[in-house]
PDB file of C-alpha atoms and ligand atoms in Angstrom:
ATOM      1  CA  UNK A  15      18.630  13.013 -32.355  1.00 91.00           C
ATOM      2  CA  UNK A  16      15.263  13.339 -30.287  1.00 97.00           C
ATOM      3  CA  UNK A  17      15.579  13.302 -26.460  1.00 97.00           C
ATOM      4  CA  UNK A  18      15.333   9.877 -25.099  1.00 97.00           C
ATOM      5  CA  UNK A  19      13.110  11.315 -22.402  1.00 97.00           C
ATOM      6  CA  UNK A  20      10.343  11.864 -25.128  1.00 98.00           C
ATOM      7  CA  UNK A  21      10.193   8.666 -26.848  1.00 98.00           C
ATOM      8  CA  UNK A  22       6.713   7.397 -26.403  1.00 98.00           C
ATOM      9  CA  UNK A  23       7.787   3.871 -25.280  1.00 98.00           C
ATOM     10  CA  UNK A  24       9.539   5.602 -22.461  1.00 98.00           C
ATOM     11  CA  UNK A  25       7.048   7.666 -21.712  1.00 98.00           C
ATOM     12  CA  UNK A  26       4.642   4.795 -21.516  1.00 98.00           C
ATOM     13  CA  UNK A  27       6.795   2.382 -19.509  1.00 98.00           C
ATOM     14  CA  UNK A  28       7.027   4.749 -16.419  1.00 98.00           C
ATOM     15  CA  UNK A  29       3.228   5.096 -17.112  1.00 98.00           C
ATOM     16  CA  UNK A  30       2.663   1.414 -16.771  1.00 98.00           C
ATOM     17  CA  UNK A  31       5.376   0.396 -14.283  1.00 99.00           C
ATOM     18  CA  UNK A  32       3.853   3.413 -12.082  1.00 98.00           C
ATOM     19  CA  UNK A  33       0.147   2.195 -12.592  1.00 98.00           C
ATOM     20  CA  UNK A  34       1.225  -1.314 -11.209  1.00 99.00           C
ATOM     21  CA  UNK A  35       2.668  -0.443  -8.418  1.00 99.00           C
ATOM     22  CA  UNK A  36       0.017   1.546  -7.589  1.00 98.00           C
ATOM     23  CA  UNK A  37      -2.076  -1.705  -8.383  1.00 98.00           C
ATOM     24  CA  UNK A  38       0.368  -2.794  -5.059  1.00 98.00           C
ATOM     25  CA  UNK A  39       1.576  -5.829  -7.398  1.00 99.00           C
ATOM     26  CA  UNK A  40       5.268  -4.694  -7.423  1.00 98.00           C
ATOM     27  CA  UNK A  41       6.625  -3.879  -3.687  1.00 98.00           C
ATOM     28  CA  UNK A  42      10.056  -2.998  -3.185  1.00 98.00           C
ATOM     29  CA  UNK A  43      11.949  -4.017  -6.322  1.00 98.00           C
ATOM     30  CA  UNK A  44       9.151  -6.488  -6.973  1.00 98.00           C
ATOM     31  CA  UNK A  45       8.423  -7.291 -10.839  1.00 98.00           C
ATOM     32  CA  UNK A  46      10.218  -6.946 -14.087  1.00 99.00           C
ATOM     33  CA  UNK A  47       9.131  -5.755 -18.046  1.00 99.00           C
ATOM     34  CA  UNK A  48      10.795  -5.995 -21.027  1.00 99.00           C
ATOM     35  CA  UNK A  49       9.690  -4.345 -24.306  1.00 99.00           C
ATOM     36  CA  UNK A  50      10.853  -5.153 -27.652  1.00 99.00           C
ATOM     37  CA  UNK A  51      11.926  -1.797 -29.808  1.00 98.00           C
ATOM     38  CA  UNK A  52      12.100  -1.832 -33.664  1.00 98.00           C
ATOM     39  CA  UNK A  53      15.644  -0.314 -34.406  1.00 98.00           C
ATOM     40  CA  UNK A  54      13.854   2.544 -36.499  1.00 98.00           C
ATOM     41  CA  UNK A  55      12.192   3.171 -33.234  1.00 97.00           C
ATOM     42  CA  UNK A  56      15.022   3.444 -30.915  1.00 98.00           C
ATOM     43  CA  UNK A  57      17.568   5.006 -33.393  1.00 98.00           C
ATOM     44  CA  UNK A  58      15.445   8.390 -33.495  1.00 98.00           C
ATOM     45  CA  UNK A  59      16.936   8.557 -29.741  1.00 98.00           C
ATOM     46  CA  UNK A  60      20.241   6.886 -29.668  1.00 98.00           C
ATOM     47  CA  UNK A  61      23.725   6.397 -31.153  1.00 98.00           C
ATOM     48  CA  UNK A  62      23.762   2.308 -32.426  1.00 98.00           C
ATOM     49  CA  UNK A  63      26.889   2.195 -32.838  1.00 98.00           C
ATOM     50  CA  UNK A  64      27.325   3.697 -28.915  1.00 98.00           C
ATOM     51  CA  UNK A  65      27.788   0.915 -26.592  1.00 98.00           C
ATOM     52  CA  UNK A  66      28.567   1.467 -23.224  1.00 97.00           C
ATOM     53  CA  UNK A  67      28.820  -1.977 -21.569  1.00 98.00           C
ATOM     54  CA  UNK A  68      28.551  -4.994 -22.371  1.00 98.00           C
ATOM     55  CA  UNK A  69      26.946  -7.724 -20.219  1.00 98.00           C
ATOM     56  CA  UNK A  70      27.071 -11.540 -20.577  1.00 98.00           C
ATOM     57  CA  UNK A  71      23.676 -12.932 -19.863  1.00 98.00           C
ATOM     58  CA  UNK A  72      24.388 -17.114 -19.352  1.00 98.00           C
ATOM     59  CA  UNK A  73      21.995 -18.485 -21.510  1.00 98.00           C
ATOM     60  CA  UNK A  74      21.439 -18.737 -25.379  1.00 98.00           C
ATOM     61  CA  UNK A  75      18.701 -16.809 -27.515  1.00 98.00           C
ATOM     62  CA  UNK A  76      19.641 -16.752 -30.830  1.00 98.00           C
ATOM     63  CA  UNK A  77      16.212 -15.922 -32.315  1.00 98.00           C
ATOM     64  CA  UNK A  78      16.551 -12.626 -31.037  1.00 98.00           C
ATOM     65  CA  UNK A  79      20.301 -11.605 -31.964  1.00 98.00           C
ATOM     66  CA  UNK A  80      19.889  -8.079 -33.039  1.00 98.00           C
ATOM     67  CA  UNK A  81      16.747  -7.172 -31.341  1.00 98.00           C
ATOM     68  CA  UNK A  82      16.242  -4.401 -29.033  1.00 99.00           C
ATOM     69  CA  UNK A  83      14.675  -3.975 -25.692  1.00 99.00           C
ATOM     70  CA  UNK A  84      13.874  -1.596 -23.235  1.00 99.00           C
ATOM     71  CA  UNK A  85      14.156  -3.631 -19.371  1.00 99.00           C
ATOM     72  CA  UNK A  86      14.220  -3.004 -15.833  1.00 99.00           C
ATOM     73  CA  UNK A  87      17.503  -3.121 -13.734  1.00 98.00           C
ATOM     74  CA  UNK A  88      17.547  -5.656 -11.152  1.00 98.00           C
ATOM     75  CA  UNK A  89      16.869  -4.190  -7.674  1.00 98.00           C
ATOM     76  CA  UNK A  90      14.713  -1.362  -9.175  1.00 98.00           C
ATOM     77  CA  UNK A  91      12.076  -0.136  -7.879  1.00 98.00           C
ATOM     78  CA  UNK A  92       8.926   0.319  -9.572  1.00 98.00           C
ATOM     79  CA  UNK A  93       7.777   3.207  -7.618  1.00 98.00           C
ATOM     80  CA  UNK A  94      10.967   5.331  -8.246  1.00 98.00           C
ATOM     81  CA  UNK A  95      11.174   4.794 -11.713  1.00 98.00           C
ATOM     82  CA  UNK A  96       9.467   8.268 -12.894  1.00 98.00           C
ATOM     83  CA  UNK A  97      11.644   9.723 -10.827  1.00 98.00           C
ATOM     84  CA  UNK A  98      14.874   8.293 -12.501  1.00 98.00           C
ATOM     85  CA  UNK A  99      14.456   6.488 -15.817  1.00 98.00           C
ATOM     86  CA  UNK A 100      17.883   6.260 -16.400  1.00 98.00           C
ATOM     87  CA  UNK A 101      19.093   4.542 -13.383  1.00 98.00           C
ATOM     88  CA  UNK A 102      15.898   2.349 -13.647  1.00 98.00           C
ATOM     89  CA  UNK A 103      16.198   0.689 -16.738  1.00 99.00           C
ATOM     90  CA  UNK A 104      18.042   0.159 -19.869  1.00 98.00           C
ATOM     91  CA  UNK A 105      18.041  -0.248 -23.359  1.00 98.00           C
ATOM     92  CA  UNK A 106      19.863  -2.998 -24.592  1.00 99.00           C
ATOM     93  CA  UNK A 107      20.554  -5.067 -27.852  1.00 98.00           C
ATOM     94  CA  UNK A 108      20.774  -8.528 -27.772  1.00 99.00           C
ATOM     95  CA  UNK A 109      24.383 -10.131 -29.847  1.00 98.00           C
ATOM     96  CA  UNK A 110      26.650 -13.331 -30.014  1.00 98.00           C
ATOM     97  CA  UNK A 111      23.597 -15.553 -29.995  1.00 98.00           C
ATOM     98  CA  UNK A 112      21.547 -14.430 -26.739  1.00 98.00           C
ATOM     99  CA  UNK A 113      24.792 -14.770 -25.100  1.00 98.00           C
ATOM    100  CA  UNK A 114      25.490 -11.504 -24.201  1.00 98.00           C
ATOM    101  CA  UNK A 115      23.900  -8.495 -24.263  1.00 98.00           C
ATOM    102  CA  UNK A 116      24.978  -4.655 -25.806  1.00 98.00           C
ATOM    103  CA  UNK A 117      23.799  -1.286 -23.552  1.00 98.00           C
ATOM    104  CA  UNK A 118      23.271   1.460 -25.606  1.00 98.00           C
ATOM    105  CA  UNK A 119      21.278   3.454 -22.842  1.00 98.00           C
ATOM    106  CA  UNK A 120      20.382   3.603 -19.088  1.00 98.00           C
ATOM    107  CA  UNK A 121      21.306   0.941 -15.761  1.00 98.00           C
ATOM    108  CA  UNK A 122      23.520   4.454 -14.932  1.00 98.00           C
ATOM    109  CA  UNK A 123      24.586   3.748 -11.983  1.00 98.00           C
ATOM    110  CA  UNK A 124      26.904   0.285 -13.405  1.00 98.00           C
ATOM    111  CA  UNK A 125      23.774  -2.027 -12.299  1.00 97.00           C
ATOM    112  CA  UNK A 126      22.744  -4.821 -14.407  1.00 98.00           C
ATOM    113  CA  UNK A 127      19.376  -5.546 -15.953  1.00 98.00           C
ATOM    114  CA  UNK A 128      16.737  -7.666 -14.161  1.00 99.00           C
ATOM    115  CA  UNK A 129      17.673 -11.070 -12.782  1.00 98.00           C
ATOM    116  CA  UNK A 130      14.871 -12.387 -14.464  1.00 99.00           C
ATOM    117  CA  UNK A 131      16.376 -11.521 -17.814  1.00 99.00           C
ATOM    118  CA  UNK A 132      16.745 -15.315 -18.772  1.00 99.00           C
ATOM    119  CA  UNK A 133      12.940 -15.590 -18.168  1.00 99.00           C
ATOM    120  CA  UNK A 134      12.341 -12.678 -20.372  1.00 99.00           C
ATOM    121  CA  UNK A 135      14.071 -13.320 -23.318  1.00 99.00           C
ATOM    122  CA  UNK A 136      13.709 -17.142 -23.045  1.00 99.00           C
ATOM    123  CA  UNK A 137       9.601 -15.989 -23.028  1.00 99.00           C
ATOM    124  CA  UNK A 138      10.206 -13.470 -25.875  1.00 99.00           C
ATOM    125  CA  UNK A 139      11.775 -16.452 -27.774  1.00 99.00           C
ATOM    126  CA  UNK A 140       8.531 -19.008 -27.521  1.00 99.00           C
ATOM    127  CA  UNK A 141       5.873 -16.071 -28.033  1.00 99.00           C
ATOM    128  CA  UNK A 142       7.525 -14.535 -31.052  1.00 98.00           C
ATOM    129  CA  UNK A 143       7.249 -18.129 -32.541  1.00 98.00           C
ATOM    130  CA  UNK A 144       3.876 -18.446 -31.794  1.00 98.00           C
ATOM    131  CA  UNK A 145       2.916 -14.883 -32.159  1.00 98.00           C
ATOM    132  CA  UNK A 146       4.978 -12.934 -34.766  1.00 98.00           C
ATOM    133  CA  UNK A 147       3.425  -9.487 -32.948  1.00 98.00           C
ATOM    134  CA  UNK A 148       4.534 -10.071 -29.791  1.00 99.00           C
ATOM    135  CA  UNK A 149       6.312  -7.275 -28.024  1.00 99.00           C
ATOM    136  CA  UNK A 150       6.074  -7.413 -24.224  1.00 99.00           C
ATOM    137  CA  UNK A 151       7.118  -9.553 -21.351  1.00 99.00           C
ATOM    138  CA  UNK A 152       5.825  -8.379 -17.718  1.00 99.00           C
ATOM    139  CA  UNK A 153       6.259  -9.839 -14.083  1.00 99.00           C
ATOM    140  CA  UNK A 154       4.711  -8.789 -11.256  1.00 99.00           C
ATOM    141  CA  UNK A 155       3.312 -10.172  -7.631  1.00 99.00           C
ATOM    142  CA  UNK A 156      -0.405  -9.800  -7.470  1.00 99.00           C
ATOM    143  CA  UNK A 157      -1.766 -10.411  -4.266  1.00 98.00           C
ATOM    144  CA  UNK A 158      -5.062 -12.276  -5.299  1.00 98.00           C
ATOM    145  CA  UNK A 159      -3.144 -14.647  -7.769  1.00 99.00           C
ATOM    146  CA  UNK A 160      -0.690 -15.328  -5.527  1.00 98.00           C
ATOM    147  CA  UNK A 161      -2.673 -16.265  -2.947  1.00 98.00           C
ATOM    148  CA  UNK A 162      -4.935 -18.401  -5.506  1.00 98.00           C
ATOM    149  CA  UNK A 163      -1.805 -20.519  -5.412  1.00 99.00           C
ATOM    150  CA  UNK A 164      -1.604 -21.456  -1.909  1.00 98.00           C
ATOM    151  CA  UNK A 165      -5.321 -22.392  -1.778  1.00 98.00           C
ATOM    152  CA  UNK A 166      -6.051 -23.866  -4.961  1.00 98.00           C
ATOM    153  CA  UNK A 167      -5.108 -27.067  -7.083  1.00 98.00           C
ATOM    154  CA  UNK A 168      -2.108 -25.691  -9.536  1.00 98.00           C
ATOM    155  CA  UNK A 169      -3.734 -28.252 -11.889  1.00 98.00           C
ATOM    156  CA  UNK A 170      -3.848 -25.722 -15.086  1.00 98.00           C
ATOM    157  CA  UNK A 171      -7.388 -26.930 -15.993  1.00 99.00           C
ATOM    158  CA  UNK A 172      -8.768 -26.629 -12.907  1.00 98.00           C
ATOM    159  CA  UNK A 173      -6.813 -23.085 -12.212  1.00 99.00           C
ATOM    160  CA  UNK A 174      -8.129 -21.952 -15.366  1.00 99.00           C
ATOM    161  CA  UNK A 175     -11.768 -23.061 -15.065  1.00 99.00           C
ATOM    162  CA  UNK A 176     -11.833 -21.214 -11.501  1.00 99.00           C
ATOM    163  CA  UNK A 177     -10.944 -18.143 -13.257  1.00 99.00           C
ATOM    164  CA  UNK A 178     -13.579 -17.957 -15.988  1.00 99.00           C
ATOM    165  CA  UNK A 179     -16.350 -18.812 -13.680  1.00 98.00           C
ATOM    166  CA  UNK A 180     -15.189 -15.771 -11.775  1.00 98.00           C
ATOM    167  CA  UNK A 181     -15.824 -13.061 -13.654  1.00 98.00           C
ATOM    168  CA  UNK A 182     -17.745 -13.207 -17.274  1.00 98.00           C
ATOM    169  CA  UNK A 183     -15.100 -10.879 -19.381  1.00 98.00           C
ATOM    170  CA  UNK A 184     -11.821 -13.735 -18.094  1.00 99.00           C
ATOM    171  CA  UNK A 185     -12.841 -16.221 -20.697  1.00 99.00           C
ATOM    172  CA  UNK A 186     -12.913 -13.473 -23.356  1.00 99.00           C
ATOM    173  CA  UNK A 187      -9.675 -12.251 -22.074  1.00 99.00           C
ATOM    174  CA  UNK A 188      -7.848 -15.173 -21.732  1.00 99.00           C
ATOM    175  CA  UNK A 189      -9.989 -17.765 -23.979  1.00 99.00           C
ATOM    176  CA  UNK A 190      -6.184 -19.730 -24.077  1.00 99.00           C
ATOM    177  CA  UNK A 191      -5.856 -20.266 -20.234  1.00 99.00           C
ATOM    178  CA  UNK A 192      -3.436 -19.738 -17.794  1.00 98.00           C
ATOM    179  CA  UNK A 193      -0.338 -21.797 -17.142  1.00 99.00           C
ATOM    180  CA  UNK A 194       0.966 -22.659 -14.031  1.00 99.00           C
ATOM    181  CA  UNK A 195       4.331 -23.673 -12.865  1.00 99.00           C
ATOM    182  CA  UNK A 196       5.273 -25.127  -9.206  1.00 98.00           C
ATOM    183  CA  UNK A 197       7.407 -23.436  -6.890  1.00 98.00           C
ATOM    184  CA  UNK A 198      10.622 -23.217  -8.547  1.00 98.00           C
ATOM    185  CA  UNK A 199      13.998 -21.139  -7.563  1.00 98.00           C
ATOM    186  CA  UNK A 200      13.585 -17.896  -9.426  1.00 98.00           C
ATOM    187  CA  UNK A 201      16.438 -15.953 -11.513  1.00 98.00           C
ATOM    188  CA  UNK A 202      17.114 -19.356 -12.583  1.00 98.00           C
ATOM    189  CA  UNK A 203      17.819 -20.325 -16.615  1.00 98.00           C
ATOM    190  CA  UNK A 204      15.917 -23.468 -15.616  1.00 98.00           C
ATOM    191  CA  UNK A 205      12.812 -21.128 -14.602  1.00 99.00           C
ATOM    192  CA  UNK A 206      13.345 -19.380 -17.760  1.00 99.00           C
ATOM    193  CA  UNK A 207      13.189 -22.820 -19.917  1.00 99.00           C
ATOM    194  CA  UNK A 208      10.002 -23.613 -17.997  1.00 99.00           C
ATOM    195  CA  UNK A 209       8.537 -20.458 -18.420  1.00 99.00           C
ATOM    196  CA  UNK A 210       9.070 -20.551 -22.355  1.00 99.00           C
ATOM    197  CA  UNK A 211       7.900 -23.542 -23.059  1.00 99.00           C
ATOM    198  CA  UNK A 212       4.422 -22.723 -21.076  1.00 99.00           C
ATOM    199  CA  UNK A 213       4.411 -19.510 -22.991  1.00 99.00           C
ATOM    200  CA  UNK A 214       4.117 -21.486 -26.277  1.00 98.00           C
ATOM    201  CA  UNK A 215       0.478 -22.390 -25.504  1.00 98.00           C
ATOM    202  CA  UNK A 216      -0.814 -19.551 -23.219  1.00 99.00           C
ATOM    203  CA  UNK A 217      -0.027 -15.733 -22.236  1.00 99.00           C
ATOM    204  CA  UNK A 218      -0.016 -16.043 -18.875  1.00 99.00           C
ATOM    205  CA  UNK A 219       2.254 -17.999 -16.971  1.00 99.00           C
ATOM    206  CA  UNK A 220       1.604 -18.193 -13.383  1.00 99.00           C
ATOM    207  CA  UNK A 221       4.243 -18.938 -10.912  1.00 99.00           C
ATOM    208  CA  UNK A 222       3.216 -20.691  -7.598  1.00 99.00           C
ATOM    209  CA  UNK A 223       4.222 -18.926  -4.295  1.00 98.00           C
ATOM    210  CA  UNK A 224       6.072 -16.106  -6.356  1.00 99.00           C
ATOM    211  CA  UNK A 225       3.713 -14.081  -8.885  1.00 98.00           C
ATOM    212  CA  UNK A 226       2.575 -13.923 -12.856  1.00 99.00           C
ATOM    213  CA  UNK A 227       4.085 -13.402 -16.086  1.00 99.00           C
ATOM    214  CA  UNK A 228       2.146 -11.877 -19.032  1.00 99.00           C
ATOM    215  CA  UNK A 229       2.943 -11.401 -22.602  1.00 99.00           C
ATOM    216  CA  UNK A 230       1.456  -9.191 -25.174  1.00 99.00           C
ATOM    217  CA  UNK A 231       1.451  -6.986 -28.301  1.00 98.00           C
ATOM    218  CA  UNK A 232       2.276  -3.940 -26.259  1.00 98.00           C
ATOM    219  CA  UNK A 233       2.242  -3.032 -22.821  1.00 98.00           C
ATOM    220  CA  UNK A 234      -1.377  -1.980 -21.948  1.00 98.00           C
ATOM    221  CA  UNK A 235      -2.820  -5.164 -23.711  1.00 98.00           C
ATOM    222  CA  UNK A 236      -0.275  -7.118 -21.483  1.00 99.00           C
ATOM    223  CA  UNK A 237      -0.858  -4.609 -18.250  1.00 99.00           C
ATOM    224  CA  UNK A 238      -5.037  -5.592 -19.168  1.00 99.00           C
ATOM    225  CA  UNK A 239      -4.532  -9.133 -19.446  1.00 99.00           C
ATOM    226  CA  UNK A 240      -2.664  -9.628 -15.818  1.00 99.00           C
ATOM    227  CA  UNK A 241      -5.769  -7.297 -14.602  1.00 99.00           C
ATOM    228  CA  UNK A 242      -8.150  -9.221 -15.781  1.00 99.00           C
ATOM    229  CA  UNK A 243      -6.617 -12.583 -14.077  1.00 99.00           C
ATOM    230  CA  UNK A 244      -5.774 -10.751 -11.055  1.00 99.00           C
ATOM    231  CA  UNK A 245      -9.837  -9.307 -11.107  1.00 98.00           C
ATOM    232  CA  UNK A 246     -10.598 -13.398 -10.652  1.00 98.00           C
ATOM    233  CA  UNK A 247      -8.167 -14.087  -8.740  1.00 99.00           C
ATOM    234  CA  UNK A 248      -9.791 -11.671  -6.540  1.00 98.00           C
ATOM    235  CA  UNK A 249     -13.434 -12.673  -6.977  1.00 98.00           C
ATOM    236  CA  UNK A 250     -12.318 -16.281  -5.623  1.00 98.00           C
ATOM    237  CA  UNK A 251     -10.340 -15.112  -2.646  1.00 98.00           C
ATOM    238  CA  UNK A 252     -13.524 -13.205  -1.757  1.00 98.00           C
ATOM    239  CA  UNK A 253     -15.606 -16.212  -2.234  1.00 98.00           C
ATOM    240  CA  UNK A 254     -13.488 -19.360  -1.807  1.00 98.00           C
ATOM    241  CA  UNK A 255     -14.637 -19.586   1.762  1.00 98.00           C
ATOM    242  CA  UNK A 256     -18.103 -19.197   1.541  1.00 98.00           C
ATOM    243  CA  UNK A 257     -21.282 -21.564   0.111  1.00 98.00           C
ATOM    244  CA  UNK A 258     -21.834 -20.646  -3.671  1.00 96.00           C
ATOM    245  CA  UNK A 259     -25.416 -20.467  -4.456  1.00 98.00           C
ATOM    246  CA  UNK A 260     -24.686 -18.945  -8.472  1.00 98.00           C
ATOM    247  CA  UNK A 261     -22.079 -19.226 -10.503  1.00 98.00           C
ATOM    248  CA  UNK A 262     -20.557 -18.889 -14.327  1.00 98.00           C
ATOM    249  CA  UNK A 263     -21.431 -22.800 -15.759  1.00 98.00           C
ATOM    250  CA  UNK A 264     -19.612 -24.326 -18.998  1.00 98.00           C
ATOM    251  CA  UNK A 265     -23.060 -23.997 -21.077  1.00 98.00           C
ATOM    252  CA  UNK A 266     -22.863 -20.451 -20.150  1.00 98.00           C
ATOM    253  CA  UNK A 267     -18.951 -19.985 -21.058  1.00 99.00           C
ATOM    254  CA  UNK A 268     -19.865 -22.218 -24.104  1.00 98.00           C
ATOM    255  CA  UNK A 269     -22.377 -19.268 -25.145  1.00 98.00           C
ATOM    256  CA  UNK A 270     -19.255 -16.364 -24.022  1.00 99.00           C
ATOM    257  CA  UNK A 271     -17.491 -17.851 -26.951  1.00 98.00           C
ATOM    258  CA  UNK A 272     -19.811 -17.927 -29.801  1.00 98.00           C
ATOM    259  CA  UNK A 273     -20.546 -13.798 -29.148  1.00 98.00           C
ATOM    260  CA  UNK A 274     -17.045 -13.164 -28.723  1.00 98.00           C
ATOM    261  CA  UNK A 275     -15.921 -15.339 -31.360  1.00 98.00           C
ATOM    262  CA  UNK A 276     -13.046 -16.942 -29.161  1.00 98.00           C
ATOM    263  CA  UNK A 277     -12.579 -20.224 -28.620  1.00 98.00           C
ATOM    264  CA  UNK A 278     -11.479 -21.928 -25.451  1.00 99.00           C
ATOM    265  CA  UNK A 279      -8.786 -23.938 -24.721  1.00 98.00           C
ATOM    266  CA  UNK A 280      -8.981 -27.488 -26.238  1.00 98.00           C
ATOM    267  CA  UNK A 281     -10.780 -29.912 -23.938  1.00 98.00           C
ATOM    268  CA  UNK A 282     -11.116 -27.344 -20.684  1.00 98.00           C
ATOM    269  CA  UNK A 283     -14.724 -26.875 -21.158  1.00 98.00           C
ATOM    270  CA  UNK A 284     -17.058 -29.579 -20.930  1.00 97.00           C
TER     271      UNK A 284
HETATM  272  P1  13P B 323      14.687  -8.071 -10.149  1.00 81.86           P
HETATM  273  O1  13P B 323      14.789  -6.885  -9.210  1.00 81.86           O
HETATM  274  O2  13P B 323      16.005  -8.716 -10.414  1.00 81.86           O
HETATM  275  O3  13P B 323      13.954  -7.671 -11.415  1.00 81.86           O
HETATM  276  O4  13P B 323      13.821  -9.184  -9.422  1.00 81.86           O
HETATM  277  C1  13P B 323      12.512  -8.920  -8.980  1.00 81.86           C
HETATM  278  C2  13P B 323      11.634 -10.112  -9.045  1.00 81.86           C
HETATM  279  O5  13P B 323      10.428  -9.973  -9.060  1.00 81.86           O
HETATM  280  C3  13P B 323      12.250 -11.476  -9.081  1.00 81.86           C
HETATM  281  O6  13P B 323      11.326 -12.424  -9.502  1.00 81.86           O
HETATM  282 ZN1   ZN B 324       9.244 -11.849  -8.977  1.00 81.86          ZN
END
């Protein structure tokens, strides 16, 4: 058995969760990632047949009994989490159809894994259906996005067409949009049904008033993608307030995606 400490999706989960709080989008225990393991993967490192708690999670995934991921403990915080991986996050397999949830490593100190969790593995759920590569779920509380959501129209066409006009690479980024949910209670189930269901059509989900969620095939894809929106995001709140003399236009975006080879999202350019 290899030392957990070494395994390269460790290793590059306190590399990421480090970089974004850095990025100042995960204050105090701000922010939550999950990352889905292949069992070949995780049992270089760990005992399977070693649980150490069990935890009921309160909702139903059944498409991912047997998987494995690797997920922040509620309460965390990002910043510490190089310091203590162990009491930071855990690794977990999901059993009993989504309904509860086996720890084979990590939450140390008797915590539990994020309160987001329904979110995450309702969100794991709609992307692997839609994306059989998908590996990573990642919130986080970016200030430019966030603010995007107090000043601008939540509509997901408009909110999307803002963002590619901002910067020339967001359309190649994100040629599928970004989602947008209203306010909602989070930690919720009913946040997590919301979430899944917008994460069948796009890969970021923005939530108004609270933050983003990005999915990907791995963690720096995922970590690039939220940058990328956030970048806009930025580029607007700079902007928003002053008289635009230039700007990004649909005939131009139309052009983006013929050298790219993307496409845009059906009927949000004109
Ligand atoms: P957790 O500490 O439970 O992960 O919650 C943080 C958060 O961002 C809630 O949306
Ligand atoms: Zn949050």
């Amino acid at each position: 058995m290899r030392p957990m400490l070494s395994a390269p999706f460790l290793v590059e989960m306190i590399r990421i969760a480090t970089n974004m709080y850095d990025h100042g989008w995960d204050e105090r225990n701000g922010g939550n990632i999950s990352l889905m393991l292949d069992e070949d993967e995780v049992r270089n490192y760990l005992d399977l047949t070693a649980v150490t708690r069990r935890i009921s999670t309160g909702f139903e995934t059944p498409e991912l009994d047997g998987k494995y991921f690797l997920v922040t403990g509620t309460g965390k915080y990002f910043k510490n989490m190089q310091y203590d991986p162990a009491g930071n996050l855990g690794i977990v397999r999901i059993v009993d159809r989504g309904r509860a949830a086996e720890l084979l490593w990590g939450l140390s100190d008797g915590g539990s894994f994020t309160s987001e969790f329904p979110t995450h593995m309702m969100s794991h759920a709609a992307r692997l259906s839609v994306d059989p590569e998908n590996r990573v779920v990642m919130h986080c509380h970016p200030q430019n996005l966030l603010s995007m959501t107090y000043v601008h129209d939540l509509d997901e066409r408009e909110f999307t067409r803002t963002l590619w006009r901002m910067s020339t690479e967001c359309i190649v980024v994100f040629p599928e949009g970004v989602n947008v949910l209203p306010w909602m209670v989070c930690g919720t189930n009913e946040i997590g049904i919301a979430t899944a269901e917008k994460m069948k059509t796009a890969r970021l989900v923005v939530w108004a008033a609270h933050g983003i969620y990005g999915s990907g095939k791995n963690l720096d894809e995922t970590f690039g993608l939220i940058e990328t929106a956030e970048k806009g995001a930025l580029i607007y709140m700079k902007i928003a307030h002053l008289p635009v003399l230039n700007t990004i236009t649909d005939e131009n975006l139309h052009q983006l995606e013929k050298r790219f080879n993307v496409k845009a999202r059906e009927g949000y350019l004109d």
